[in-house]
Every structure is written in C-alpha cells, then in structure tokens.
Amino acid sequence: MALELEDLEQLHDLHFCAGALGRQSCQAPACGLMGRRNMLSKSCSKNWPLQKREGSPLGVNLKKSSGGQVQQTTNCQGHTLLECGKVCMEDYDLFRLALGERMAQGDKKVKKHRTPGYIQACVMDALIHMEVLRARRSEDSTAGDCPCRDPCGGFTDVGTHTGCLPRYTTWPLVREIIQFLLIRSTGPEGGPKGEEAMHSFFRLALLHFELWLLMRQAALVNTTSATPKMLDACMVMLTSISKKAADLSDDGHDVSKVEECMEVVRSHLLAEQGNRAGAAGQWFQISKWPGTGDAVLQNSDEGSMRLPSGHLPSPPMQDAVAENGFGLAKLRCLTNLGSLSLLPEGATIEEMLAWVKLPQWTENEGRDAVAGQLVLRGVERQMFRWAKNGFHGRGDVLPAAPTVVNVLEEYRGHVSRFMDSPACQATMLVELRSREILVIWVATCLTHKDCCQQHPITSRYGIGLDWLALEHLVLFNREAVDAALSVSAYVKENTQLHKSLFSLVDGARIEAYWTEVKRKQQLASDLRRKIREEECSLAEIRGRHGVTANLLLSISKRHSRDAYDRAARKSNLISGELASCQVRILGLRGQLTEAEKAPPPVIQPLPQDLVLAHRWLFFLYMPLSFRLLSQATFLAQQALLPYPRSSVREETVVGAYTTQVVNHYRVYQKSIYHTPASNRTGEAGRVELWTRTGAPTDVGPKYVDSLSCKADGVWYPDRLAVEMCWAGSGSQHDRIEGLHSPFNPFAYIKPAKKIESFTERLQGTSKTLQWCLPTYGTVNGTDPKRGNWAVASQDERGSLSKPGYLALGTLRSYSFGQYRRLCAALCQRSFPLDHPAVRTTVMQAMYHLGTLYPTADGHVGLKWRAYWDEPNDVLSNLTIELDRLAVELEDTPREHDSVLLLGTIAAYLSAWHRPCILTARRFVSMVSNAAGHLDGSIKEAELACEDRVQQGLRERQNHLRKVSLLCYASGPFDDEHEAADAAHMIELMVLINHGCIFMEEQSEESKRESVHLHVRCQNVMALSVDVLMEAVKSCPGYLTDAVSLVLPPLPETLEWRQLGPHASFEAEGADGHLYSINILDGTVLLDGSPPSRLPRDIVTHNMYR
C-alpha cells in the first residue's frame, strides 16, 4: 500500500470529523473519542483479488497494456483495524510534527517501504517522541532522538521496491474508512440493527456517488468523443452501478430512479455511438449518377459508366488431408449441409413424440421450408399408415392415447408456425388445413381405440362424430385419401347409442337433516306444553291477585292499619309471581319461534335420478382415456369449422353460463349434516359441464311443523339443464386463433359457408374468377342458374378466350359431371393450362373428396368417383387425353409450362390407374430433357458474354427442372422403376439447388414464382423421403451420379456413409476430398463447403436475406 503523510493527515481529519459527529450525537466513546483524547486507528485494506477486465456491453474492445499484458483490476474486499494509541486534542499539532520527524529519521537510516506495519510503527514511535519535542520547547537539553522500532509484518507489501509503478489505492482506502466510521458512529446503543442501517446507508450513498460520476462522464460523450476508449470507460462504470443497484434491490431498496438514470445514460451512449458510426459511414457512400437513382459502380476506359460483368473464378481445390485429415472438412460439413433428423421407419409413438420435439425444427424456422414440411409430412405419414390399417394394429402396435394427444399438440404447433412462415404462400392452404383435420381425426380414432382396449364397455358408446363430415377435405395423394376413407369407415362403425357407466349413492346428509327436523319438532312440542302450563299458572296467579286487590280495597275502607299491611305484602308477593310467570312465558315463546323455524335445507351435490347422477360422476371422475377421447372428439369437430373462426362466431356462440358442475359438486360436498371422510373434488377436464342456473337459496317449507317427510327441505340438481362446454383445447394453436371463451363446435353451419371455407382462394388478378371454384355437392344446394353464370358474365373473362372462359366457368358447376367436363376441356384444348386460375380450379376439382357413401362391402367410398375406374370411363379417358397432350407438347418447348398442371394431374391419377404412370413419366422426361438441352445455349451465351441471355436461360432451365420434379407430386411411381424414379428425383433436386446459386437479380414476380416452386419441390422430397432413403441404401451409386452433375470429375468409386439418422451422406474420396450430399434439399458439399457459394450459416442469416 502506497500511503503518503498527506494521505494519513486527510484520513485522520476524516476520522476526527466522524468522531466529532458522534460526540455531538452523544454516542459512546467507541465512535473514536474518549473524553478529550482522540483515538488513533489505522485501517489497513486487505483482500485485493486481481480480475481480468472484460469488454463492455457495447462490444468495445479494450486495448492491452504495455508489454502485451492484459489489463487487470482489483477491488478491496475488507479491512483490518490496528489500534495505534491515543492523543489529546491539544497535542494534535505536536503529534503531527513528531510523526513527520519519525518518518524522516527512519527513511535516512534505511530505505523503508510504507507498508501498514511501517505506518503503525511510526505512529507509535511518534507518540513517544512527543515528549522529546515537548522538552525541546521547554529548552531541556537532555532531550534525545526519536526512537525507531521495527515494523511488524502481516500485510501485502505494495511498495516500490520491486521496480513497478505503485498501485493507486487511495480511493479504496478512503471508502473503507468512511464505511468503518459510519458503522462506529452508531455506538453500542444502536446495536446490530444500527450498524446494519448505517451499512445500507453507506451502500446507497456509494451508489449515488458513482451514478453522479457516470452522469458527469456521459455528459462529455458526443459524436466526436464517442471513441471506443471513452465508451468502454462509461460502460464499465455503468456495469458497476447496475450490480450495486441489483444488490440493493434484492435487499428491498427502491432503485427505480437509479434505473431510469442508467437507461438514459445507456441510450445516450448508444445514440452517440450510432451517430459516430453513421458519420464515418458517409465516407463510403457511392456517388449517384446525375439525374437518376442508379449508383455509379464502375468507370470504363472509354469514360462511360457501366455495370460490372464476368464471373469469379472457381475456388482452388484444397487438399482436405493436408488440413488435419478430413476432420476440418467434416466440421464445415456439420454447418453447411443442413442435415435434419428423420423419423425412424416403424417408429413408436414415443419415438415420434421425441422426434417432433427436437430443437432442429424451431432452429430452422423461418430460414427454409425443408424443416417445416419434413416434420409435418413425417407425422402425417405415420398417422395415415395407422388409419390405412383400419386401426386394427396390423403390423404396428397402436399407440397409447396420452402420447397421441401430445404428438397431436406438437403437430398443430408446427402447422401454426408453418402457416405463419412465407413458405406457406407456396402451398394450397385448403390442402394444408385438410391434412391437419385428417391427422386430428386419426388421433381421435386412435384415442377411441385405446379407450376401448382399456375399458371394453366403451365399445357400447358412439364416438360422437359424423362420418360424412370429411367430404370437404382436399387431399393431393392416394395415401391421404385412403386414410380419410378409413377414418370415415371407423367412425361409421362406432356410431352407437350412449349408455350409463357408473353408479354411486350417498344418503347420509338426508338422514342427518331429518334427525334435525325431528329434534326441532319435538322441541317445539315441548315448548308449547310448557307455555300452556305457564299460561294456566298465570291465570291462577291473576285470580289470586284480584282477590288480594279487593281485600286491600275493603281494608282501606275499615281503616285497619295492621290488616292493610298484611294484605299489601300478600299482594306484592302475588304481583312478583305474576311478573315472573309472564317473563317465563315470553322466553318460552321466543324459544318456540326459533324451534318452529325449519332447519337449513340440504343442497345435494348430485342429482337424485341415478341416470343423471351417473352422468355427473362420469364427467367428474372420468378416466384419463375417456377424458382424452372427449377432448379429441371436440377438437376433431372444431377442426371442421370454417376458417377463420371469427367468420362463424355468431353460429357457434353460446349463452352465458352461471354454474360449473364441478364447482357445485365441490361446494355442496360438505354440509352441517354430513362431511365425507375423504375429500372428493372431481375434475373438470377440457370438456366441462355447465348450467345456466345455480342452486336456489329458498328451499322447502319455512316452518318445521310443515315438514312431513324426508324429501321436504332437500333439493336435488335434477332440474338443472346441464350442457357440455368447450373453449378449445388450451393449446398455443387455439390461443392464437382466439379460442378461449366457450363455443359450440357442433353448431349448425350453412353448407355453403363450409364449402367456401374448404375452397382455395385465388390471388392477384384472378380473384374475379373465385366463383368458379366451389361446387355445392347436391342439386338442392346449387343455384339453378349456376350452369349459366359463365355465359352471363362473358364480358368479365379478361385475357381468357371465350371457349376457355366457358369451360372454366362450367367445370365445377355440378359436382358429378366435373371429371367428364375436364375430359372434354382437355380434348377440345379449350383450357389455357398455364393460367393460375385454371391450374387452381383443376387441382381443386381433382383433390376434393366429395360426398361419401357406404359401399356394399361395408366400407366407405367416394360418390363422385363411384364408377370412374370402369372401362372407357373417367380414368381411362383422362389418361388418353393426357397422353395426347404429352405427345403434342414434346415438339413445343415454349408450352412446357402446361406440364406444371398436366404432370401433377397425371401423377395423382397414376395412384388409381396404373397406365397413367407411363404418361406421367413422359411428362417428367419431356421437361427434364428440355432443361438439359439448354446447357448448349447457356455455354454459347457465356462465350459471347451475353450476360442477360445467359441469366434468362439459367432461370428457364431451373424452372423446367422444378416442373419436372413436381411431376412426382406423390413420390416415385409404384412399379418396377420406382428406384430409378427416386434416383431421378435426387438428381433433379441437386441440379435445382445448384442452379439457384447462379440466380442473380430477378423481377419480383419471377422471384416469387421461383421461390414458390422451390418450396413445392422441397415438399415433394419431404413426402417421399422414406422411399428415397430406401432406394439410396439399396444402390448408393445413385448418390455418386447426383453429385457428379455438379462436381465433375469424381473418383471412380465412392463409399457413401449415412450421417446419423439424417437424409445426408458423405464419402471420403481417394483424391483426398470429402464429398457430402443432403438429398432433401439437394445440397452438395466439397470438403464441407458448397461449390461457388457462401457458407450456409451466412446465406440463411436474416441480415443476408
């Protein structure tokens, strides 16, 4: 510790002032004074731990100190008090003189370091040397030199003998002494509480002092002075203040004003930092072309301004082996490959629940559509397989209901997040909702099946859903359609009447109530008898009182004094008896009035009727499997409501409820007559029972004599109209939709509103054709003039030709003829197949399930497609027309955009009509070959430096490849060439993803269409990932062929290895390179890096996008 004499003097003055303050406050000598003698105490700071200084919250880096060493800071954590003696106030000046001579004398003899022990020795010697100085003043020649004792050790030596700069410790020393003096100023009378109060006061004072220093320092910060060094100093001060304020807040002190000041200072610092950065950024602004908004990017040799052109050279091939083997490349691969875990084949419901909860889904949310669509398709695939098996567990073990409900809630959360993402704009919203509804219904059937297995009596109950309600679903593949038919068949099979389940009778409170009634009735009878007896006594006393009164009157007339006195005394006695009797009668009448009142009535917690009581008990003590079934049933019905839910608020709203059944049961479970031995409270669940009225307050006769039987004064809730109440499942998905108040999901909704809700909405300029899409199922539900709407509105056809407009307007006019009208339109070539409205209308017609009907074999069929697979009927004719169009389009590459619709239709129909597989493959190869033929034109444009032409050709090529991949809308075709289809899909996805690397600036419309097609391609891959993985595992060479399309040349052989449970593979080549591929999104990496592209963590960052 470096301490000068002046410092000691200042500290002594501080000590003296604190002591004087304590003396004025009449405190004990422990404050620092003893009479007129001042106590000399030495406060020695200790515990100085070194701490490395860290960067400020603003991100300003601290400079290193000289010598390359990191700056260190320290803070005192305590002190030790050394008592040095006492000195009179009158001798204080003499003591200072003696101390100065002692320290000067010691320094002359030997170099001393002013450690705490050295200061203590000097002070104690100075007290002795005061006598020497006093002798000098009295001219005593025998006075000698000041004694010099050796200092004691025990404290850290922080002097200058080591050659380093002395540490500045004055402020910590002053702070410790102030704290010590404040605590001592309380005296012994204050006790521990006084010391604690002064300690808190010291902390508050220190906080405000540092805040004042910070505000003074922050006032100096402006745009010019907001350097990293200045900001760092302020932020270090701010950090110190915030820690002290937090500690004080934890102890109950109000630091709100301090927080406001700190927020103002921080905002000021951030603003000035931003202003300084903005001022510096002005130097890097690109100048503007005169008169335009275009930036001047390059000045050519001729002096004219032009945009830069050309391509960056390919990065040199790096030898991964030279960089720590393949380890570094594999580390880069983890970041850039974008691998996602797959649901294991044949996974159990527990494994599925763990899979849907993986953090990879939320981490990739909003960055790409692969993760969102993969998790949705994975859950749907497994759910649909359970449904396709008829819920009989063939090949699979049916899952338990609780886990099914948990998976369903996670799935609905993923659906909600995907619908909020930009990728949702690329999908048919009605198709996405239909798949969600189907998953909910499958989960409901699984829950019912599990409940039947646990409680066989459940099979005597209906499932509570309408098996015809799925007619509005719009599903784009055969697997989903089959699952919907299986669900409808299961619901139809389990539609039965309800029966009772439980029985429980409780009559104890009635017996206790009737015992009380009998007691009060007997009490009233006894009181009436006593009143009658008292009234008889009263009459007899009144008679004697009258006789005595007459006797007094006669005696007074004869003027016999003695006789009169005797008669008067007798009359007074009789008057007292009369008053006592009257009082007794009044008391008995009061008791009688109270006894005649009927006792408090009995409000029963359960209905008297056993059937009603059983229903109540069923809901109150419903087993978990039943409770989950009720929740799933209401949720399945809720899913059928039109979207958004606010559009049917008037139809589904319910009146105000007053009493919840479970609350009534709990409140009246206990009464004054009976208390159950156990606490039976019941449980509400998501499906609750409510009534619109509550228990009455006035029950039974008012007088006990009117109670003639046990039923008098007993009320049962049999007349309460109990209703099931539903306010949503309580999930985040329902809260987002605003479902928190009770509503009736079974309410009647007009069929037209339902149908329009399950009809896709046209966008842009096609909105005027929205009326073409819905079909109302039945003749009664369809407007009689519907077939003439197109003829009557020909002036609104816009860019459509007259035959095309008429064909589009009448396609879905009547449901049973829509497929034949589609055949006719394709045959007559009247449709503009690349028109968005035509594409959406045709897909709505193909994917719509339509009316369901029971088949002869006990299953459920699609009435609109009842005979479409007959010879020369819809399927065969549609296949013929699609095949003819494929032949025509092979020679007209400019019309290949029509394949986006035709190929999708062919792929959908191929699941029902196998000859259509050849037609679908013809569309695939046609567009894929056309894209490949553009390679020559792209090279020619590249050699000719025609950048715009080259860019247009690349966009067209990438577009055609996306159209080709979308022809596999339902996955690889199910025949002997399925593996080859899977390999072709992987190759197309790799080329599509690689082609996006070279996409430069596009128009907003072209970019939006390209992104939407890319999302749909990713959905195709996610839907077919199980088939793709099976094909790749059976023939790994498919991966080599796909990678060779973007990374030529490759080694002759590559041994591919799957990366964990992901759709990603890697191979270590003999040429020293690591090759990686993600078949879901087509990502290909060389040594862990994408070819000619920034790393994945950059291109997916929000700031980059």
Short mmCIF file of N, CA and C in Angstrom, two decimals, residues 390-494:
data_model
loop_
_atom_site.label_atom_id
_atom_site.label_comp_id
_atom_site.label_asym_id
_atom_site.label_seq_id
_atom_site.Cartn_x
_atom_site.Cartn_y
_atom_site.Cartn_z
N GLY A 390 -56.74 -49.67 -40.75
CA GLY A 390 -58.07 -49.84 -40.16
C GLY A 390 -58.09 -49.77 -38.66
N PHE A 391 -57.04 -49.24 -38.05
CA PHE A 391 -56.94 -49.12 -36.59
C PHE A 391 -57.02 -50.48 -35.91
N HIS A 392 -56.53 -51.49 -36.62
CA HIS A 392 -56.53 -52.83 -36.05
C HIS A 392 -55.14 -53.28 -35.66
N GLY A 393 -54.13 -52.45 -35.88
CA GLY A 393 -52.78 -52.75 -35.43
C GLY A 393 -52.08 -53.81 -36.25
N ARG A 394 -52.47 -53.99 -37.51
CA ARG A 394 -51.78 -54.98 -38.33
C ARG A 394 -50.39 -54.46 -38.69
N GLY A 395 -49.38 -55.16 -38.21
CA GLY A 395 -48.01 -54.76 -38.49
C GLY A 395 -47.50 -53.69 -37.56
N ASP A 396 -48.37 -53.01 -36.86
CA ASP A 396 -47.95 -51.96 -35.93
C ASP A 396 -48.73 -52.12 -34.64
N VAL A 397 -48.13 -51.69 -33.57
CA VAL A 397 -48.81 -51.67 -32.27
C VAL A 397 -49.45 -50.30 -32.12
N LEU A 398 -50.75 -50.27 -31.87
CA LEU A 398 -51.45 -49.00 -31.75
C LEU A 398 -50.93 -48.22 -30.55
N PRO A 399 -50.77 -46.92 -30.68
CA PRO A 399 -50.18 -46.11 -29.60
C PRO A 399 -51.16 -45.85 -28.48
N ALA A 400 -50.61 -45.42 -27.35
CA ALA A 400 -51.43 -45.06 -26.19
C ALA A 400 -52.01 -43.66 -26.39
N ALA A 401 -53.20 -43.45 -25.86
CA ALA A 401 -53.92 -42.20 -26.07
C ALA A 401 -53.17 -40.98 -25.55
N PRO A 402 -52.60 -40.99 -24.32
CA PRO A 402 -51.92 -39.78 -23.84
C PRO A 402 -50.79 -39.32 -24.76
N THR A 403 -50.01 -40.27 -25.27
CA THR A 403 -48.91 -39.89 -26.15
C THR A 403 -49.44 -39.39 -27.49
N VAL A 404 -50.53 -39.97 -27.96
CA VAL A 404 -51.14 -39.50 -29.22
C VAL A 404 -51.56 -38.04 -29.10
N VAL A 405 -52.17 -37.70 -27.97
CA VAL A 405 -52.62 -36.32 -27.76
C VAL A 405 -51.42 -35.37 -27.71
N ASN A 406 -50.34 -35.79 -27.07
CA ASN A 406 -49.15 -34.94 -27.01
C ASN A 406 -48.54 -34.73 -28.39
N VAL A 407 -48.48 -35.81 -29.18
CA VAL A 407 -47.97 -35.67 -30.55
C VAL A 407 -48.88 -34.74 -31.36
N LEU A 408 -50.17 -34.85 -31.16
CA LEU A 408 -51.11 -34.01 -31.89
C LEU A 408 -50.90 -32.54 -31.56
N GLU A 409 -50.70 -32.22 -30.29
CA GLU A 409 -50.49 -30.83 -29.91
C GLU A 409 -49.20 -30.29 -30.52
N GLU A 410 -48.13 -31.10 -30.52
CA GLU A 410 -46.88 -30.66 -31.14
C GLU A 410 -47.07 -30.47 -32.64
N TYR A 411 -47.79 -31.38 -33.26
CA TYR A 411 -48.03 -31.27 -34.70
C TYR A 411 -48.81 -30.00 -35.03
N ARG A 412 -49.84 -29.70 -34.27
CA ARG A 412 -50.62 -28.48 -34.53
C ARG A 412 -49.78 -27.23 -34.32
N GLY A 413 -48.84 -27.29 -33.36
CA GLY A 413 -47.93 -26.16 -33.19
C GLY A 413 -47.04 -25.96 -34.40
N HIS A 414 -46.55 -27.05 -34.99
CA HIS A 414 -45.73 -26.94 -36.21
C HIS A 414 -46.57 -26.43 -37.38
N VAL A 415 -47.82 -26.85 -37.47
CA VAL A 415 -48.69 -26.35 -38.53
C VAL A 415 -48.89 -24.84 -38.38
N SER A 416 -49.11 -24.40 -37.17
CA SER A 416 -49.32 -22.97 -36.93
C SER A 416 -48.09 -22.17 -37.31
N ARG A 417 -46.91 -22.65 -36.94
CA ARG A 417 -45.69 -21.93 -37.29
C ARG A 417 -45.44 -21.93 -38.80
N PHE A 418 -45.75 -23.05 -39.45
CA PHE A 418 -45.56 -23.09 -40.91
C PHE A 418 -46.54 -22.16 -41.62
N MET A 419 -47.76 -22.06 -41.13
CA MET A 419 -48.73 -21.16 -41.75
C MET A 419 -48.33 -19.70 -41.57
N ASP A 420 -47.56 -19.40 -40.55
CA ASP A 420 -47.09 -18.02 -40.34
C ASP A 420 -45.83 -17.71 -41.12
N SER A 421 -45.21 -18.71 -41.74
CA SER A 421 -43.97 -18.51 -42.47
C SER A 421 -44.25 -18.12 -43.92
N PRO A 422 -43.30 -17.49 -44.60
CA PRO A 422 -43.50 -17.15 -46.02
C PRO A 422 -43.69 -18.36 -46.90
N ALA A 423 -43.15 -19.53 -46.50
CA ALA A 423 -43.26 -20.73 -47.33
C ALA A 423 -44.70 -21.17 -47.50
N CYS A 424 -45.58 -20.80 -46.59
CA CYS A 424 -46.98 -21.22 -46.67
C CYS A 424 -47.67 -20.65 -47.90
N GLN A 425 -47.18 -19.52 -48.41
CA GLN A 425 -47.79 -18.91 -49.58
C GLN A 425 -47.64 -19.77 -50.83
N ALA A 426 -46.70 -20.72 -50.80
CA ALA A 426 -46.47 -21.56 -51.96
C ALA A 426 -47.38 -22.78 -51.98
N THR A 427 -48.11 -23.04 -50.94
CA THR A 427 -48.93 -24.24 -50.84
C THR A 427 -50.41 -23.89 -50.96
N MET A 428 -51.22 -24.89 -51.25
CA MET A 428 -52.67 -24.72 -51.20
C MET A 428 -53.09 -24.73 -49.73
N LEU A 429 -53.55 -23.61 -49.25
CA LEU A 429 -53.90 -23.50 -47.84
C LEU A 429 -54.99 -24.48 -47.46
N VAL A 430 -55.95 -24.67 -48.33
CA VAL A 430 -57.05 -25.58 -48.02
C VAL A 430 -56.54 -27.01 -47.94
N GLU A 431 -55.53 -27.36 -48.74
CA GLU A 431 -54.97 -28.71 -48.67
C GLU A 431 -54.20 -28.91 -47.38
N LEU A 432 -53.48 -27.87 -46.94
CA LEU A 432 -52.77 -27.95 -45.67
C LEU A 432 -53.73 -28.11 -44.50
N ARG A 433 -54.82 -27.35 -44.51
CA ARG A 433 -55.83 -27.48 -43.46
C ARG A 433 -56.49 -28.85 -43.49
N SER A 434 -56.72 -29.39 -44.68
CA SER A 434 -57.36 -30.69 -44.79
C SER A 434 -56.49 -31.78 -44.19
N ARG A 435 -55.19 -31.72 -44.43
CA ARG A 435 -54.29 -32.72 -43.85
C ARG A 435 -54.25 -32.59 -42.32
N GLU A 436 -54.30 -31.35 -41.82
CA GLU A 436 -54.34 -31.15 -40.37
C GLU A 436 -55.62 -31.76 -39.79
N ILE A 437 -56.75 -31.52 -40.45
CA ILE A 437 -58.02 -32.08 -39.96
C ILE A 437 -57.96 -33.60 -39.97
N LEU A 438 -57.41 -34.17 -41.02
CA LEU A 438 -57.34 -35.63 -41.11
C LEU A 438 -56.45 -36.20 -40.01
N VAL A 439 -55.33 -35.54 -39.70
CA VAL A 439 -54.48 -36.01 -38.61
C VAL A 439 -55.23 -35.95 -37.28
N ILE A 440 -56.00 -34.89 -37.07
CA ILE A 440 -56.78 -34.77 -35.83
C ILE A 440 -57.80 -35.90 -35.73
N TRP A 441 -58.47 -36.20 -36.83
CA TRP A 441 -59.47 -37.27 -36.81
C TRP A 441 -58.81 -38.63 -36.62
N VAL A 442 -57.65 -38.84 -37.21
CA VAL A 442 -56.94 -40.10 -36.99
C VAL A 442 -56.57 -40.24 -35.52
N ALA A 443 -56.08 -39.14 -34.92
CA ALA A 443 -55.74 -39.16 -33.49
C ALA A 443 -56.97 -39.45 -32.64
N THR A 444 -58.13 -38.92 -33.04
CA THR A 444 -59.36 -39.19 -32.29
C THR A 444 -59.73 -40.66 -32.37
N CYS A 445 -59.60 -41.25 -33.55
CA CYS A 445 -59.90 -42.68 -33.69
C CYS A 445 -58.92 -43.53 -32.90
N LEU A 446 -57.65 -43.16 -32.90
CA LEU A 446 -56.66 -43.90 -32.11
C LEU A 446 -56.97 -43.80 -30.62
N THR A 447 -57.39 -42.62 -30.18
CA THR A 447 -57.75 -42.44 -28.77
C THR A 447 -58.96 -43.29 -28.41
N HIS A 448 -59.95 -43.33 -29.30
CA HIS A 448 -61.12 -44.15 -29.05
C HIS A 448 -60.76 -45.63 -29.01
N LYS A 449 -59.88 -46.04 -29.92
CA LYS A 449 -59.47 -47.45 -29.94
C LYS A 449 -58.72 -47.82 -28.66
N ASP A 450 -57.85 -46.94 -28.19
CA ASP A 450 -57.13 -47.19 -26.95
C ASP A 450 -58.10 -47.25 -25.77
N CYS A 451 -59.09 -46.40 -25.77
CA CYS A 451 -60.08 -46.39 -24.69
C CYS A 451 -60.89 -47.69 -24.70
N CYS A 452 -61.19 -48.19 -25.89
CA CYS A 452 -61.92 -49.45 -25.97
C CYS A 452 -61.09 -50.62 -25.44
N GLN A 453 -59.78 -50.57 -25.68
CA GLN A 453 -58.92 -51.64 -25.20
C GLN A 453 -58.80 -51.60 -23.68
N GLN A 454 -58.72 -50.40 -23.10
CA GLN A 454 -58.59 -50.29 -21.65
C GLN A 454 -59.93 -50.49 -20.94
N HIS A 455 -61.00 -50.04 -21.56
CA HIS A 455 -62.34 -50.15 -20.97
C HIS A 455 -63.26 -50.72 -22.04
N PRO A 456 -63.44 -52.02 -22.10
CA PRO A 456 -64.26 -52.64 -23.16
C PRO A 456 -65.67 -52.09 -23.24
N ILE A 457 -66.18 -51.59 -22.13
CA ILE A 457 -67.54 -51.05 -22.16
C ILE A 457 -67.65 -49.84 -23.08
N THR A 458 -66.50 -49.24 -23.43
CA THR A 458 -66.51 -48.07 -24.32
C THR A 458 -67.09 -48.41 -25.68
N SER A 459 -66.96 -49.65 -26.11
CA SER A 459 -67.48 -50.06 -27.42
C SER A 459 -68.99 -49.90 -27.51
N ARG A 460 -69.66 -49.75 -26.36
CA ARG A 460 -71.10 -49.53 -26.36
C ARG A 460 -71.45 -48.06 -26.53
N TYR A 461 -70.43 -47.23 -26.72
CA TYR A 461 -70.63 -45.79 -26.87
C TYR A 461 -70.28 -45.35 -28.29
N GLY A 462 -70.97 -44.36 -28.74
CA GLY A 462 -70.64 -43.78 -30.03
C GLY A 462 -69.45 -42.84 -29.90
N ILE A 463 -68.77 -42.62 -31.02
CA ILE A 463 -67.57 -41.79 -30.99
C ILE A 463 -67.90 -40.31 -31.05
N GLY A 464 -69.13 -39.96 -31.37
CA GLY A 464 -69.56 -38.57 -31.28
C GLY A 464 -69.22 -37.73 -32.49
N LEU A 465 -68.88 -38.33 -33.63
CA LEU A 465 -68.57 -37.59 -34.84
C LEU A 465 -69.43 -38.09 -35.99
N ASP A 466 -69.55 -37.25 -37.01
CA ASP A 466 -70.32 -37.60 -38.20
C ASP A 466 -69.37 -38.13 -39.26
N TRP A 467 -69.55 -39.37 -39.68
CA TRP A 467 -68.61 -39.98 -40.62
C TRP A 467 -68.70 -39.37 -42.01
N LEU A 468 -69.75 -38.59 -42.27
CA LEU A 468 -69.89 -37.91 -43.57
C LEU A 468 -69.21 -36.55 -43.60
N ALA A 469 -68.68 -36.10 -42.46
CA ALA A 469 -68.20 -34.71 -42.36
C ALA A 469 -66.89 -34.47 -43.10
N LEU A 470 -66.18 -35.53 -43.50
CA LEU A 470 -64.89 -35.34 -44.18
C LEU A 470 -65.04 -35.12 -45.68
N GLU A 471 -66.24 -34.92 -46.16
CA GLU A 471 -66.45 -34.77 -47.59
C GLU A 471 -65.83 -33.49 -48.15
N HIS A 472 -65.53 -32.53 -47.30
CA HIS A 472 -64.99 -31.27 -47.78
C HIS A 472 -63.47 -31.27 -47.90
N LEU A 473 -62.80 -32.32 -47.47
CA LEU A 473 -61.34 -32.31 -47.47
C LEU A 473 -60.80 -32.31 -48.89
N VAL A 474 -59.62 -31.67 -49.02
CA VAL A 474 -58.92 -31.57 -50.30
C VAL A 474 -57.53 -32.18 -50.10
N LEU A 475 -57.29 -33.38 -50.66
CA LEU A 475 -56.07 -34.14 -50.40
C LEU A 475 -55.40 -34.49 -51.72
N PHE A 476 -54.06 -34.34 -51.78
CA PHE A 476 -53.36 -34.41 -53.07
C PHE A 476 -52.67 -35.75 -53.33
N ASN A 477 -52.81 -36.76 -52.46
CA ASN A 477 -52.19 -38.05 -52.77
C ASN A 477 -53.07 -39.18 -52.29
N ARG A 478 -52.83 -40.36 -52.85
CA ARG A 478 -53.66 -41.54 -52.60
C ARG A 478 -53.58 -41.96 -51.14
N GLU A 479 -52.41 -41.86 -50.53
CA GLU A 479 -52.25 -42.28 -49.15
C GLU A 479 -53.17 -41.50 -48.22
N ALA A 480 -53.29 -40.20 -48.43
CA ALA A 480 -54.16 -39.38 -47.59
C ALA A 480 -55.63 -39.70 -47.86
N VAL A 481 -55.98 -39.92 -49.13
CA VAL A 481 -57.38 -40.24 -49.45
C VAL A 481 -57.78 -41.56 -48.80
N ASP A 482 -56.92 -42.57 -48.90
CA ASP A 482 -57.23 -43.86 -48.26
C ASP A 482 -57.37 -43.71 -46.75
N ALA A 483 -56.52 -42.88 -46.13
CA ALA A 483 -56.63 -42.65 -44.70
C ALA A 483 -57.95 -41.99 -44.34
N ALA A 484 -58.40 -41.03 -45.16
CA ALA A 484 -59.68 -40.37 -44.90
C ALA A 484 -60.84 -41.36 -45.00
N LEU A 485 -60.79 -42.25 -45.98
CA LEU A 485 -61.85 -43.25 -46.11
C LEU A 485 -61.83 -44.22 -44.93
N SER A 486 -60.65 -44.59 -44.46
CA SER A 486 -60.56 -45.49 -43.30
C SER A 486 -61.10 -44.82 -42.04
N VAL A 487 -60.82 -43.54 -41.87
CA VAL A 487 -61.34 -42.81 -40.71
C VAL A 487 -62.86 -42.75 -40.77
N SER A 488 -63.40 -42.43 -41.94
CA SER A 488 -64.87 -42.37 -42.07
C SER A 488 -65.50 -43.72 -41.79
N ALA A 489 -64.85 -44.80 -42.28
CA ALA A 489 -65.39 -46.13 -42.02
C ALA A 489 -65.35 -46.47 -40.53
N TYR A 490 -64.28 -46.10 -39.85
CA TYR A 490 -64.18 -46.38 -38.41
C TYR A 490 -65.24 -45.61 -37.63
N VAL A 491 -65.41 -44.35 -37.95
CA VAL A 491 -66.42 -43.55 -37.25
C VAL A 491 -67.82 -44.11 -37.51
N LYS A 492 -68.07 -44.50 -38.77
CA LYS A 492 -69.38 -45.08 -39.10
C LYS A 492 -69.62 -46.37 -38.32
N GLU A 493 -68.59 -47.19 -38.20
CA GLU A 493 -68.71 -48.46 -37.50
C GLU A 493 -68.98 -48.26 -36.01
N ASN A 494 -68.47 -47.18 -35.42
CA ASN A 494 -68.59 -46.95 -33.98
C ASN A 494 -69.61 -45.88 -33.65
#
